[in-house]
Amino acid sequence: MYIPDIYKNENQEDITAFLKQNSFGILINQTNGKLWATHIPLELETNKEGKTILEGHISKENPQWQGFTENDQILAVFSGPHSYISPSWYDHENVPTWNYIAVHVYGRIKIIEGDAVIESLKKLVDKYEQNSENPVRIENLSQKTMMQSRGIVAFEIEIDEIQATKKMSQNRDDKNYQNIISELEKTNINQSIAVANEMKKCPR
């Protein structure tokens, strides 16, 4: 994606944390000569070879998976908090804009089968059940329920490239920067307040 240098995020620790916290992404590939996209959790993991991967699965009824073997190149898109920035918040005339965080992951996808599928499902469920009052465990589900795993196509994506942008008004002077934060906090909109919180973390 196009990223002006001032908004480019090359902090690997920051990118890793973002991908773990914002793992509901969009998986994009080409199937039967057409672009396909599916909204699914894509979990950042390290495989047995020590390579950084994304793990996920889709329904077998979703035709997208049929393109995985024809062309293994994929794009996964992840979005973070975002908000409209009004020019009325500056002490000078300017144009409206938008603050946001996004990461694009490019890689090669491979279908996985057998025990690796169940292991992938275990990690996914354990992550999202950890704060439940009565957490569900894959290993405790009945054989009848686990038969449903036959209806999915599980995969791993070996990552080739990550492009990350964090557009947080870095081009503004301190006075206007702080004013943007204040105005975002006044909106009472969760996304806007999340952007204000991200701006507070950015070094000045």
mmCIF file of C-alpha atoms in Angstrom:
data_model
loop_
_atom_site.group_PDB
_atom_site.id
_atom_site.type_symbol
_atom_site.label_atom_id
_atom_site.label_comp_id
_atom_site.label_asym_id
_atom_site.label_seq_id
_atom_site.Cartn_x
_atom_site.Cartn_y
_atom_site.Cartn_z
ATOM 1 C CA MET A 1 0.000 0.000 0.000
ATOM 2 C CA TYR A 2 1.022 3.611 -0.404
ATOM 3 C CA ILE A 3 2.584 4.889 2.843
ATOM 4 C CA PRO A 4 4.201 8.335 3.104
ATOM 5 C CA ASP A 5 7.471 8.029 5.036
ATOM 6 C CA ILE A 6 6.177 10.083 7.969
ATOM 7 C CA TYR A 7 3.413 7.521 8.607
ATOM 8 C CA LYS A 8 5.431 4.356 7.970
ATOM 9 C CA ASN A 9 5.606 2.021 10.964
ATOM 10 C CA GLU A 10 8.728 -0.177 10.953
ATOM 11 C CA ASN A 11 8.718 -1.042 14.660
ATOM 12 C CA GLN A 12 8.438 -4.845 14.570
ATOM 13 C CA GLU A 13 7.456 -5.126 18.227
ATOM 14 C CA ASP A 14 4.660 -2.608 17.702
ATOM 15 C CA ILE A 15 3.455 -4.387 14.536
ATOM 16 C CA THR A 16 3.437 -7.788 16.262
ATOM 17 C CA ALA A 17 1.412 -6.411 19.180
ATOM 18 C CA PHE A 18 -1.021 -4.795 16.738
ATOM 19 C CA LEU A 19 -1.562 -8.025 14.797
ATOM 20 C CA LYS A 20 -2.189 -9.963 18.012
ATOM 21 C CA GLN A 21 -4.676 -7.374 19.276
ATOM 22 C CA ASN A 22 -6.440 -6.807 15.935
ATOM 23 C CA SER A 23 -6.456 -10.312 14.515
ATOM 24 C CA PHE A 24 -9.860 -10.130 12.803
ATOM 25 C CA GLY A 25 -8.673 -9.439 9.277
ATOM 26 C CA ILE A 26 -9.651 -9.697 5.631
ATOM 27 C CA LEU A 27 -8.130 -12.560 3.626
ATOM 28 C CA ILE A 28 -7.813 -11.639 -0.061
ATOM 29 C CA ASN A 29 -6.796 -13.854 -2.971
ATOM 30 C CA GLN A 30 -7.771 -14.697 -6.518
ATOM 31 C CA THR A 31 -10.039 -17.671 -7.176
ATOM 32 C CA ASN A 32 -11.276 -18.641 -10.632
ATOM 33 C CA GLY A 33 -9.994 -15.355 -12.069
ATOM 34 C CA LYS A 34 -11.901 -13.298 -9.520
ATOM 35 C CA LEU A 35 -10.811 -11.416 -6.396
ATOM 36 C CA TRP A 36 -12.234 -12.943 -3.203
ATOM 37 C CA ALA A 37 -12.227 -11.585 0.341
ATOM 38 C CA THR A 38 -13.323 -13.187 3.611
ATOM 39 C CA HIS A 39 -13.495 -11.578 7.062
ATOM 40 C CA ILE A 40 -11.970 -14.017 9.553
ATOM 41 C CA PRO A 41 -9.598 -14.221 12.537
ATOM 42 C CA LEU A 42 -6.007 -14.687 11.369
ATOM 43 C CA GLU A 43 -3.711 -15.518 14.248
ATOM 44 C CA LEU A 44 -0.010 -14.663 14.308
ATOM 45 C CA GLU A 45 2.044 -17.731 15.220
ATOM 46 C CA THR A 46 5.484 -19.299 14.775
ATOM 47 C CA ASN A 47 5.584 -22.678 12.994
ATOM 48 C CA LYS A 48 7.826 -25.677 13.707
ATOM 49 C CA GLU A 49 10.488 -24.279 11.358
ATOM 50 C CA GLY A 50 10.591 -21.041 13.350
ATOM 51 C CA LYS A 51 8.937 -18.998 10.596
ATOM 52 C CA THR A 52 6.332 -16.349 11.370
ATOM 53 C CA ILE A 53 2.944 -17.347 9.999
ATOM 54 C CA LEU A 54 -0.727 -16.520 10.119
ATOM 55 C CA GLU A 55 -3.152 -19.337 10.918
ATOM 56 C CA GLY A 56 -6.826 -19.474 10.054
ATOM 57 C CA HIS A 57 -9.663 -21.414 8.502
ATOM 58 C CA ILE A 58 -12.712 -20.883 6.310
ATOM 59 C CA SER A 59 -15.809 -22.904 5.527
ATOM 60 C CA LYS A 60 -15.475 -25.594 2.851
ATOM 61 C CA GLU A 61 -18.590 -24.087 1.297
ATOM 62 C CA ASN A 62 -16.671 -20.846 0.701
ATOM 63 C CA PRO A 63 -15.258 -21.125 -2.875
ATOM 64 C CA GLN A 64 -12.291 -18.933 -1.935
ATOM 65 C CA TRP A 65 -10.214 -21.874 -0.742
ATOM 66 C CA GLN A 66 -10.278 -23.478 -4.194
ATOM 67 C CA GLY A 67 -7.837 -20.812 -5.343
ATOM 68 C CA PHE A 68 -5.229 -21.567 -2.674
ATOM 69 C CA THR A 69 -3.541 -24.278 -4.741
ATOM 70 C CA GLU A 70 -3.863 -22.471 -8.087
ATOM 71 C CA ASN A 71 -2.129 -19.322 -6.810
ATOM 72 C CA ASP A 72 -0.755 -19.315 -3.282
ATOM 73 C CA GLN A 73 -0.195 -15.533 -3.136
ATOM 74 C CA ILE A 74 -2.476 -13.783 -0.646
ATOM 75 C CA LEU A 75 -2.985 -10.440 1.057
ATOM 76 C CA ALA A 76 -4.322 -10.132 4.600
ATOM 77 C CA VAL A 77 -5.548 -6.704 5.712
ATOM 78 C CA PHE A 78 -5.864 -5.650 9.354
ATOM 79 C CA SER A 79 -7.403 -2.408 10.614
ATOM 80 C CA GLY A 80 -7.103 -0.636 13.937
ATOM 81 C CA PRO A 81 -8.787 2.435 15.396
ATOM 82 C CA HIS A 82 -9.651 5.237 12.983
ATOM 83 C CA SER A 83 -11.349 8.613 13.124
ATOM 84 C CA TYR A 84 -12.265 11.669 11.078
ATOM 85 C CA ILE A 85 -10.109 14.714 11.840
ATOM 86 C CA SER A 86 -11.924 18.029 11.395
ATOM 87 C CA PRO A 87 -10.006 21.040 10.025
ATOM 88 C CA SER A 88 -11.887 23.131 12.608
ATOM 89 C CA TRP A 89 -9.571 21.634 15.227
ATOM 90 C CA TYR A 90 -6.513 23.489 13.850
ATOM 91 C CA ASP A 91 -5.459 27.054 14.536
ATOM 92 C CA HIS A 92 -5.148 27.598 10.765
ATOM 93 C CA GLU A 93 -7.078 26.757 7.617
ATOM 94 C CA ASN A 94 -6.562 23.215 6.356
ATOM 95 C CA VAL A 95 -8.367 20.241 4.839
ATOM 96 C CA PRO A 96 -10.262 17.372 6.522
ATOM 97 C CA THR A 97 -8.397 14.106 6.943
ATOM 98 C CA TRP A 98 -8.564 10.735 8.669
ATOM 99 C CA ASN A 99 -6.307 9.154 11.293
ATOM 100 C CA TYR A 100 -5.945 5.376 11.271
ATOM 101 C CA ILE A 101 -3.742 2.334 11.780
ATOM 102 C CA ALA A 102 -3.529 -0.476 9.224
ATOM 103 C CA VAL A 103 -1.265 -3.426 8.444
ATOM 104 C CA HIS A 104 -1.038 -5.374 5.191
ATOM 105 C CA VAL A 105 0.513 -8.842 5.262
ATOM 106 C CA TYR A 106 1.661 -10.499 2.024
ATOM 107 C CA GLY A 107 2.449 -14.188 1.969
ATOM 108 C CA ARG A 108 1.963 -17.673 0.594
ATOM 109 C CA ILE A 109 -0.903 -19.829 1.761
ATOM 110 C CA LYS A 110 -0.852 -23.584 2.348
ATOM 111 C CA ILE A 111 -3.736 -25.856 3.315
ATOM 112 C CA ILE A 112 -3.091 -27.879 6.478
ATOM 113 C CA GLU A 113 -4.724 -31.163 7.448
ATOM 114 C CA GLY A 114 -4.954 -33.765 10.219
ATOM 115 C CA ASP A 115 -3.734 -33.031 13.745
ATOM 116 C CA ALA A 116 -2.475 -29.588 12.701
ATOM 117 C CA VAL A 117 -6.085 -28.492 12.098
ATOM 118 C CA ILE A 118 -7.194 -29.453 15.611
ATOM 119 C CA GLU A 119 -4.096 -27.835 17.125
ATOM 120 C CA SER A 120 -4.881 -24.615 15.258
ATOM 121 C CA LEU A 121 -8.482 -24.678 16.517
ATOM 122 C CA LYS A 122 -7.285 -25.318 20.088
ATOM 123 C CA LYS A 123 -5.026 -22.255 20.041
ATOM 124 C CA LEU A 124 -7.805 -20.094 18.588
ATOM 125 C CA VAL A 125 -10.437 -21.184 21.120
ATOM 126 C CA ASP A 126 -8.036 -20.974 24.080
ATOM 127 C CA LYS A 127 -7.114 -17.394 23.154
ATOM 128 C CA TYR A 128 -10.697 -16.147 23.000
ATOM 129 C CA GLU A 129 -12.069 -18.237 25.874
ATOM 130 C CA GLN A 130 -9.404 -17.213 28.399
ATOM 131 C CA ASN A 131 -11.578 -14.504 29.955
ATOM 132 C CA SER A 132 -14.800 -16.528 29.929
ATOM 133 C CA GLU A 133 -16.363 -17.484 33.246
ATOM 134 C CA ASN A 134 -16.746 -21.063 31.987
ATOM 135 C CA PRO A 135 -14.115 -21.430 29.261
ATOM 136 C CA VAL A 136 -14.736 -24.003 26.549
ATOM 137 C CA ARG A 137 -11.885 -26.352 25.616
ATOM 138 C CA ILE A 138 -11.664 -28.127 22.280
ATOM 139 C CA GLU A 139 -10.424 -31.272 24.004
ATOM 140 C CA ASN A 140 -13.628 -31.396 26.081
ATOM 141 C CA LEU A 141 -16.020 -31.258 23.127
ATOM 142 C CA SER A 142 -17.839 -34.401 22.069
ATOM 143 C CA GLN A 143 -16.857 -36.390 19.011
ATOM 144 C CA LYS A 144 -20.205 -35.446 17.455
ATOM 145 C CA THR A 145 -19.465 -31.724 17.843
ATOM 146 C CA MET A 146 -15.890 -32.108 16.615
ATOM 147 C CA MET A 147 -17.212 -33.746 13.421
ATOM 148 C CA GLN A 148 -18.007 -30.178 12.349
ATOM 149 C CA SER A 149 -14.271 -29.598 11.868
ATOM 150 C CA ARG A 150 -14.635 -31.612 8.661
ATOM 151 C CA GLY A 151 -16.534 -28.660 7.238
ATOM 152 C CA ILE A 152 -13.594 -26.271 7.323
ATOM 153 C CA VAL A 153 -10.431 -25.703 5.336
ATOM 154 C CA ALA A 154 -7.551 -24.779 7.643
ATOM 155 C CA PHE A 155 -4.420 -23.064 6.416
ATOM 156 C CA GLU A 156 -1.231 -21.326 7.340
ATOM 157 C CA ILE A 157 0.297 -18.335 5.609
ATOM 158 C CA GLU A 158 4.055 -17.951 5.480
ATOM 159 C CA ILE A 159 4.724 -14.223 5.641
ATOM 160 C CA ASP A 160 6.821 -12.631 2.907
ATOM 161 C CA GLU A 161 6.284 -8.944 3.641
ATOM 162 C CA ILE A 162 4.515 -6.695 6.128
ATOM 163 C CA GLN A 163 3.557 -3.100 5.356
ATOM 164 C CA ALA A 164 2.318 -1.020 8.277
ATOM 165 C CA THR A 165 1.008 2.515 8.519
ATOM 166 C CA LYS A 166 0.169 4.588 11.574
ATOM 167 C CA LYS A 167 -1.284 7.925 10.505
ATOM 168 C CA MET A 168 -1.664 9.858 13.735
ATOM 169 C CA SER A 169 -1.228 13.540 12.821
ATOM 170 C CA GLN A 170 2.577 13.285 13.048
ATOM 171 C CA ASN A 171 2.810 16.218 10.634
ATOM 172 C CA ARG A 172 1.180 18.625 13.107
ATOM 173 C CA ASP A 173 2.942 20.927 15.563
ATOM 174 C CA ASP A 174 2.591 20.249 19.291
ATOM 175 C CA LYS A 175 -0.200 22.772 19.852
ATOM 176 C CA ASN A 176 -2.444 21.394 17.106
ATOM 177 C CA TYR A 177 -1.498 17.818 17.938
ATOM 178 C CA GLN A 178 -2.684 18.217 21.533
ATOM 179 C CA ASN A 179 -5.821 19.997 20.366
ATOM 180 C CA ILE A 180 -6.697 17.087 18.064
ATOM 181 C CA ILE A 181 -6.391 14.708 21.027
ATOM 182 C CA SER A 182 -8.680 16.917 23.125
ATOM 183 C CA GLU A 183 -11.295 17.172 20.382
ATOM 184 C CA LEU A 184 -11.237 13.423 19.751
ATOM 185 C CA GLU A 185 -11.839 12.778 23.454
ATOM 186 C CA LYS A 186 -14.871 15.107 23.415
ATOM 187 C CA THR A 187 -16.630 13.061 20.727
ATOM 188 C CA ASN A 188 -17.661 10.192 23.037
ATOM 189 C CA ILE A 189 -17.103 7.876 20.063
ATOM 190 C CA ASN A 190 -15.127 4.759 20.995
ATOM 191 C CA GLN A 191 -13.058 4.720 17.790
ATOM 192 C CA SER A 192 -12.160 8.396 18.131
ATOM 193 C CA ILE A 193 -11.155 8.010 21.774
ATOM 194 C CA ALA A 194 -9.034 4.989 20.795
ATOM 195 C CA VAL A 195 -7.257 7.175 18.214
ATOM 196 C CA ALA A 196 -6.647 9.835 20.893
ATOM 197 C CA ASN A 197 -5.115 7.162 23.119
ATOM 198 C CA GLU A 198 -2.865 5.991 20.291
ATOM 199 C CA MET A 199 -1.762 9.579 19.637
ATOM 200 C CA LYS A 200 -0.764 9.921 23.298
ATOM 201 C CA LYS A 201 1.601 6.958 22.853
ATOM 202 C CA CYS A 202 3.340 8.392 19.779
ATOM 203 C CA PRO A 203 6.751 9.965 20.475
ATOM 204 C CA ARG A 204 6.936 13.690 19.725
#
